[in-house]
mmCIF file of N, CA and C in Angstrom:
data_model
loop_
_atom_site.group_PDB
_atom_site.id
_atom_site.type_symbol
_atom_site.label_atom_id
_atom_site.label_comp_id
_atom_site.label_asym_id
_atom_site.label_seq_id
_atom_site.Cartn_x
_atom_site.Cartn_y
_atom_site.Cartn_z
ATOM 1 N N MET A 28 10.197 -9.320 12.902
ATOM 2 C CA MET A 28 9.514 -8.105 12.845
ATOM 3 C C MET A 28 9.757 -6.667 12.466
ATOM 4 N N ARG A 29 10.667 -6.261 13.097
ATOM 5 C CA ARG A 29 11.011 -5.195 12.509
ATOM 6 C C ARG A 29 11.719 -4.620 10.903
ATOM 7 N N GLN A 30 12.313 -5.817 10.401
ATOM 8 C CA GLN A 30 12.303 -6.293 9.234
ATOM 9 C C GLN A 30 11.208 -6.190 8.393
ATOM 10 N N ILE A 31 10.475 -6.996 8.573
ATOM 11 C CA ILE A 31 8.592 -6.967 8.322
ATOM 12 C C ILE A 31 8.055 -5.605 8.355
ATOM 13 N N LEU A 32 8.104 -5.110 9.275
ATOM 14 C CA LEU A 32 7.719 -3.702 9.534
ATOM 15 C C LEU A 32 7.951 -2.667 8.591
ATOM 16 N N GLY A 33 9.174 -2.892 8.652
ATOM 17 C CA GLY A 33 10.508 -2.090 7.981
ATOM 18 C C GLY A 33 9.533 -2.036 5.778
ATOM 19 N N SER A 34 9.638 -3.063 5.785
ATOM 20 C CA SER A 34 9.266 -3.783 4.581
ATOM 21 C C SER A 34 8.019 -3.230 3.713
ATOM 22 N N LEU A 35 6.817 -3.333 4.894
ATOM 23 C CA LEU A 35 5.820 -2.849 4.901
ATOM 24 C C LEU A 35 5.622 -1.135 4.926
ATOM 25 N N SER A 36 6.296 -0.646 5.605
ATOM 26 C CA SER A 36 6.455 0.710 5.544
ATOM 27 C C SER A 36 6.403 0.937 3.530
ATOM 28 N N ALA A 37 7.518 0.226 3.515
ATOM 29 C CA ALA A 37 7.872 1.093 2.095
ATOM 30 C C ALA A 37 6.910 0.483 1.119
ATOM 31 N N VAL A 38 6.197 -0.699 1.751
ATOM 32 C CA VAL A 38 4.754 -0.629 0.461
ATOM 33 C C VAL A 38 4.252 0.691 0.081
ATOM 34 N N VAL A 39 3.537 1.780 1.163
ATOM 35 C CA VAL A 39 2.966 2.885 1.342
ATOM 36 C C VAL A 39 3.779 3.873 -0.051
ATOM 37 N N GLN A 40 5.519 3.743 0.569
ATOM 38 C CA GLN A 40 5.853 4.622 -0.553
ATOM 39 C C GLN A 40 5.578 4.122 -1.779
ATOM 40 N N GLY A 41 5.698 3.252 -2.301
ATOM 41 C CA GLY A 41 5.578 2.099 -3.813
ATOM 42 C C GLY A 41 4.801 2.663 -4.205
ATOM 43 N N ILE A 42 3.144 2.511 -3.371
ATOM 44 C CA ILE A 42 1.923 2.451 -3.550
ATOM 45 C C ILE A 42 1.898 4.316 -4.302
ATOM 46 N N ALA A 43 2.576 5.015 -3.844
ATOM 47 C CA ALA A 43 1.777 6.588 -3.891
ATOM 48 C C ALA A 43 3.252 6.717 -5.948
ATOM 49 N N GLU A 44 4.697 6.092 -5.553
ATOM 50 C CA GLU A 44 5.013 5.854 -6.960
ATOM 51 C C GLU A 44 4.323 5.438 -7.777
ATOM 52 N N VAL A 45 3.730 4.604 -7.443
ATOM 53 C CA VAL A 45 3.290 3.493 -8.694
ATOM 54 C C VAL A 45 2.167 4.306 -9.419
ATOM 55 N N ARG A 46 1.575 4.852 -8.246
ATOM 56 C CA ARG A 46 0.213 5.901 -8.854
ATOM 57 C C ARG A 46 0.279 7.156 -9.260
ATOM 58 N N LYS A 47 1.978 7.270 -9.001
ATOM 59 C CA LYS A 47 2.104 8.650 -10.118
ATOM 60 C C LYS A 47 2.856 8.467 -10.992
ATOM 61 N N GLU A 48 3.193 7.333 -10.861
ATOM 62 C CA GLU A 48 3.996 6.589 -12.587
ATOM 63 C C GLU A 48 2.583 5.975 -13.251
ATOM 64 N N TYR A 49 1.150 5.454 -13.466
ATOM 65 C CA TYR A 49 1.090 4.562 -13.878
ATOM 66 C C TYR A 49 -0.157 4.797 -13.815
ATOM 67 N N GLY A 50 -0.598 6.241 -12.176
ATOM 68 C CA GLY A 50 -2.363 6.378 -12.770
ATOM 69 C C GLY A 50 -3.017 7.496 -13.231
ATOM 70 N N SER A 51 -4.360 7.251 -13.535
ATOM 71 C CA SER A 51 -5.176 7.859 -14.638
ATOM 72 C C SER A 51 -4.955 9.453 -14.656
ATOM 73 N N GLY A 52 -4.271 9.747 -13.548
ATOM 74 C CA GLY A 52 -3.978 11.038 -13.364
ATOM 75 C C GLY A 52 -2.753 11.698 -13.756
ATOM 76 N N HIS A 53 -2.712 13.250 -13.663
ATOM 77 C CA HIS A 53 -0.913 13.548 -13.529
ATOM 78 C C HIS A 53 -1.464 13.849 -15.414
ATOM 79 N N GLY A 54 -2.379 13.846 -16.627
ATOM 80 C CA GLY A 54 -2.253 14.568 -17.328
ATOM 81 C C GLY A 54 -1.622 13.349 -18.644
ATOM 82 N N LYS A 55 -2.494 12.735 -18.201
ATOM 83 C CA LYS A 55 -2.192 11.554 -19.246
ATOM 84 C C LYS A 55 -3.024 11.441 -20.137
ATOM 85 N N ASP A 56 -2.006 11.310 -21.624
ATOM 86 C CA ASP A 56 -2.868 11.492 -22.863
ATOM 87 C C ASP A 56 -3.561 10.250 -23.000
ATOM 88 N N SER A 57 -4.191 10.008 -23.798
ATOM 89 C CA SER A 57 -5.915 8.899 -24.010
ATOM 90 C C SER A 57 -5.472 7.252 -24.663
ATOM 91 N N ASN A 58 -4.101 7.903 -25.120
ATOM 92 C CA ASN A 58 -3.481 6.671 -25.669
ATOM 93 C C ASN A 58 -2.748 5.466 -24.305
ATOM 94 N N PHE A 59 -2.911 6.178 -22.827
ATOM 95 C CA PHE A 59 -2.121 5.762 -21.720
ATOM 96 C C PHE A 59 -2.759 4.191 -21.409
ATOM 97 N N LYS A 60 -1.582 3.508 -21.388
ATOM 98 C CA LYS A 60 -2.312 1.887 -20.284
ATOM 99 C C LYS A 60 -1.403 1.464 -19.250
ATOM 100 N N GLY A 61 -2.309 1.743 -18.032
ATOM 101 C CA GLY A 61 -2.754 1.571 -17.052
ATOM 102 C C GLY A 61 -1.658 0.138 -16.700
ATOM 103 N N LEU A 62 -1.980 -0.447 -15.192
ATOM 104 C CA LEU A 62 -1.310 -1.104 -15.262
ATOM 105 C C LEU A 62 -2.353 -2.681 -15.324
ATOM 106 N N GLN A 63 -2.155 -3.806 -14.941
ATOM 107 C CA GLN A 63 -3.237 -4.935 -14.861
ATOM 108 C C GLN A 63 -3.872 -4.925 -13.610
ATOM 109 N N PRO A 64 -5.133 -5.794 -13.439
ATOM 110 C CA PRO A 64 -5.890 -6.183 -12.324
ATOM 111 C C PRO A 64 -4.457 -6.769 -11.781
ATOM 112 N N ARG A 65 -4.037 -7.548 -11.479
ATOM 113 C CA ARG A 65 -3.580 -8.231 -10.814
ATOM 114 C C ARG A 65 -2.045 -7.615 -9.977
ATOM 115 N N HIS A 66 -1.850 -6.606 -10.357
ATOM 116 C CA HIS A 66 -0.689 -5.176 -9.476
ATOM 117 C C HIS A 66 -1.682 -4.865 -8.710
ATOM 118 N N ALA A 67 -3.023 -4.315 -9.468
ATOM 119 C CA ALA A 67 -4.108 -4.216 -8.063
ATOM 120 C C ALA A 67 -4.415 -4.702 -6.481
ATOM 121 N N LYS A 68 -4.275 -6.124 -7.244
ATOM 122 C CA LYS A 68 -4.439 -6.842 -6.464
ATOM 123 C C LYS A 68 -3.412 -6.829 -5.622
ATOM 124 N N LEU A 69 -1.830 -6.878 -5.698
ATOM 125 C CA LEU A 69 -1.099 -6.353 -5.461
ATOM 126 C C LEU A 69 -0.692 -5.160 -4.227
ATOM 127 N N ALA A 70 -0.995 -4.650 -4.765
ATOM 128 C CA ALA A 70 -1.191 -3.209 -3.874
ATOM 129 C C ALA A 70 -2.565 -3.209 -2.832
ATOM 130 N N VAL A 71 -3.597 -3.541 -2.815
ATOM 131 C CA VAL A 71 -4.685 -3.544 -2.384
ATOM 132 C C VAL A 71 -4.072 -5.153 -1.337
ATOM 133 N N GLY A 72 -3.809 -5.658 -1.612
ATOM 134 C CA GLY A 72 -3.612 -6.863 -0.313
ATOM 135 C C GLY A 72 -1.999 -6.559 0.681
ATOM 136 N N ALA A 73 -1.229 -5.816 0.139
ATOM 137 C CA ALA A 73 -0.364 -5.285 0.754
ATOM 138 C C ALA A 73 -0.558 -4.454 1.838
ATOM 139 N N SER A 74 -1.430 -3.730 1.353
ATOM 140 C CA SER A 74 -1.972 -1.957 1.994
ATOM 141 C C SER A 74 -2.731 -2.184 3.659
ATOM 142 N N SER A 75 -3.745 -3.053 3.176
ATOM 143 C CA SER A 75 -4.384 -3.664 3.697
ATOM 144 C C SER A 75 -3.787 -4.816 4.591
ATOM 145 N N THR A 76 -3.045 -5.637 4.326
ATOM 146 C CA THR A 76 -2.113 -5.935 5.597
ATOM 147 C C THR A 76 -1.804 -5.347 7.027
ATOM 148 N N LEU A 77 -0.836 -3.893 6.098
ATOM 149 C CA LEU A 77 -0.199 -3.334 6.612
ATOM 150 C C LEU A 77 -1.119 -2.436 7.558
ATOM 151 N N ALA A 78 -2.751 -1.514 7.351
ATOM 152 C CA ALA A 78 -3.739 -1.217 7.523
ATOM 153 C C ALA A 78 -4.387 -2.512 8.603
ATOM 154 N N ILE A 79 -4.485 -3.505 8.714
ATOM 155 C CA ILE A 79 -5.291 -4.418 9.873
ATOM 156 C C ILE A 79 -3.812 -4.332 10.496
ATOM 157 N N TYR A 80 -3.002 -5.113 10.677
ATOM 158 C CA TYR A 80 -2.023 -4.852 11.372
ATOM 159 C C TYR A 80 -2.112 -3.172 12.454
ATOM 160 N N LEU A 81 -1.632 -2.067 11.921
ATOM 161 C CA LEU A 81 -2.100 -0.864 12.696
ATOM 162 C C LEU A 81 -3.094 -0.380 13.439
ATOM 163 N N LEU A 82 -4.077 -0.997 12.968
ATOM 164 C CA LEU A 82 -5.627 -1.245 13.820
ATOM 165 C C LEU A 82 -5.441 -1.754 15.212
ATOM 166 N N GLU A 83 -4.698 -3.428 14.530
ATOM 167 C CA GLU A 83 -4.958 -3.915 15.819
ATOM 168 C C GLU A 83 -4.056 -3.431 16.908
ATOM 169 N N THR A 84 -2.908 -3.000 16.653
ATOM 170 C CA THR A 84 -2.009 -2.116 17.160
ATOM 171 C C THR A 84 -2.734 -1.075 18.067
ATOM 172 N N HIS A 85 -3.179 -0.446 17.822
ATOM 173 C CA HIS A 85 -3.641 0.128 17.966
ATOM 174 C C HIS A 85 -4.726 0.121 19.082
ATOM 175 N N GLU A 86 -5.659 -1.042 18.536
ATOM 176 C CA GLU A 86 -6.331 -0.958 19.396
ATOM 177 C C GLU A 86 -5.954 -1.457 20.669
ATOM 178 N N MET A 87 -5.245 -2.943 20.711
ATOM 179 C CA MET A 87 -4.181 -3.579 21.757
ATOM 180 C C MET A 87 -3.765 -2.388 22.606
ATOM 181 N N ARG A 88 -3.222 -1.208 22.205
ATOM 182 C CA ARG A 88 -2.620 -0.664 22.963
ATOM 183 C C ARG A 88 -3.779 0.599 23.599
ATOM 184 N N LYS A 89 -5.280 0.524 23.052
ATOM 185 C CA LYS A 89 -6.174 1.599 23.400
ATOM 186 C C LYS A 89 -5.789 0.955 25.103
ATOM 187 N N TYR A 90 -5.917 -0.692 24.886
ATOM 188 C CA TYR A 90 -6.639 -1.460 26.304
ATOM 189 C C TYR A 90 -5.688 -1.668 26.695
ATOM 190 N N ASN A 91 -4.523 -1.602 26.937
ATOM 191 C CA ASN A 91 -3.607 -1.626 28.038
ATOM 192 C C ASN A 91 -2.746 -0.859 28.641
#
């Protein structure tokens, strides 16, 4: 479980790095091409998995 959680926490860092590199901000020129929708789906899926786990863990601990 610790290995899985460690990998999921790396997702947070990875998404931040991808946003910095491929996001539409940070002074990109008009010819800049971002990532494909499949990349966004991967980021959303991974981050939502982590968010749901953290929320469920919080709720479980709140009532125990």
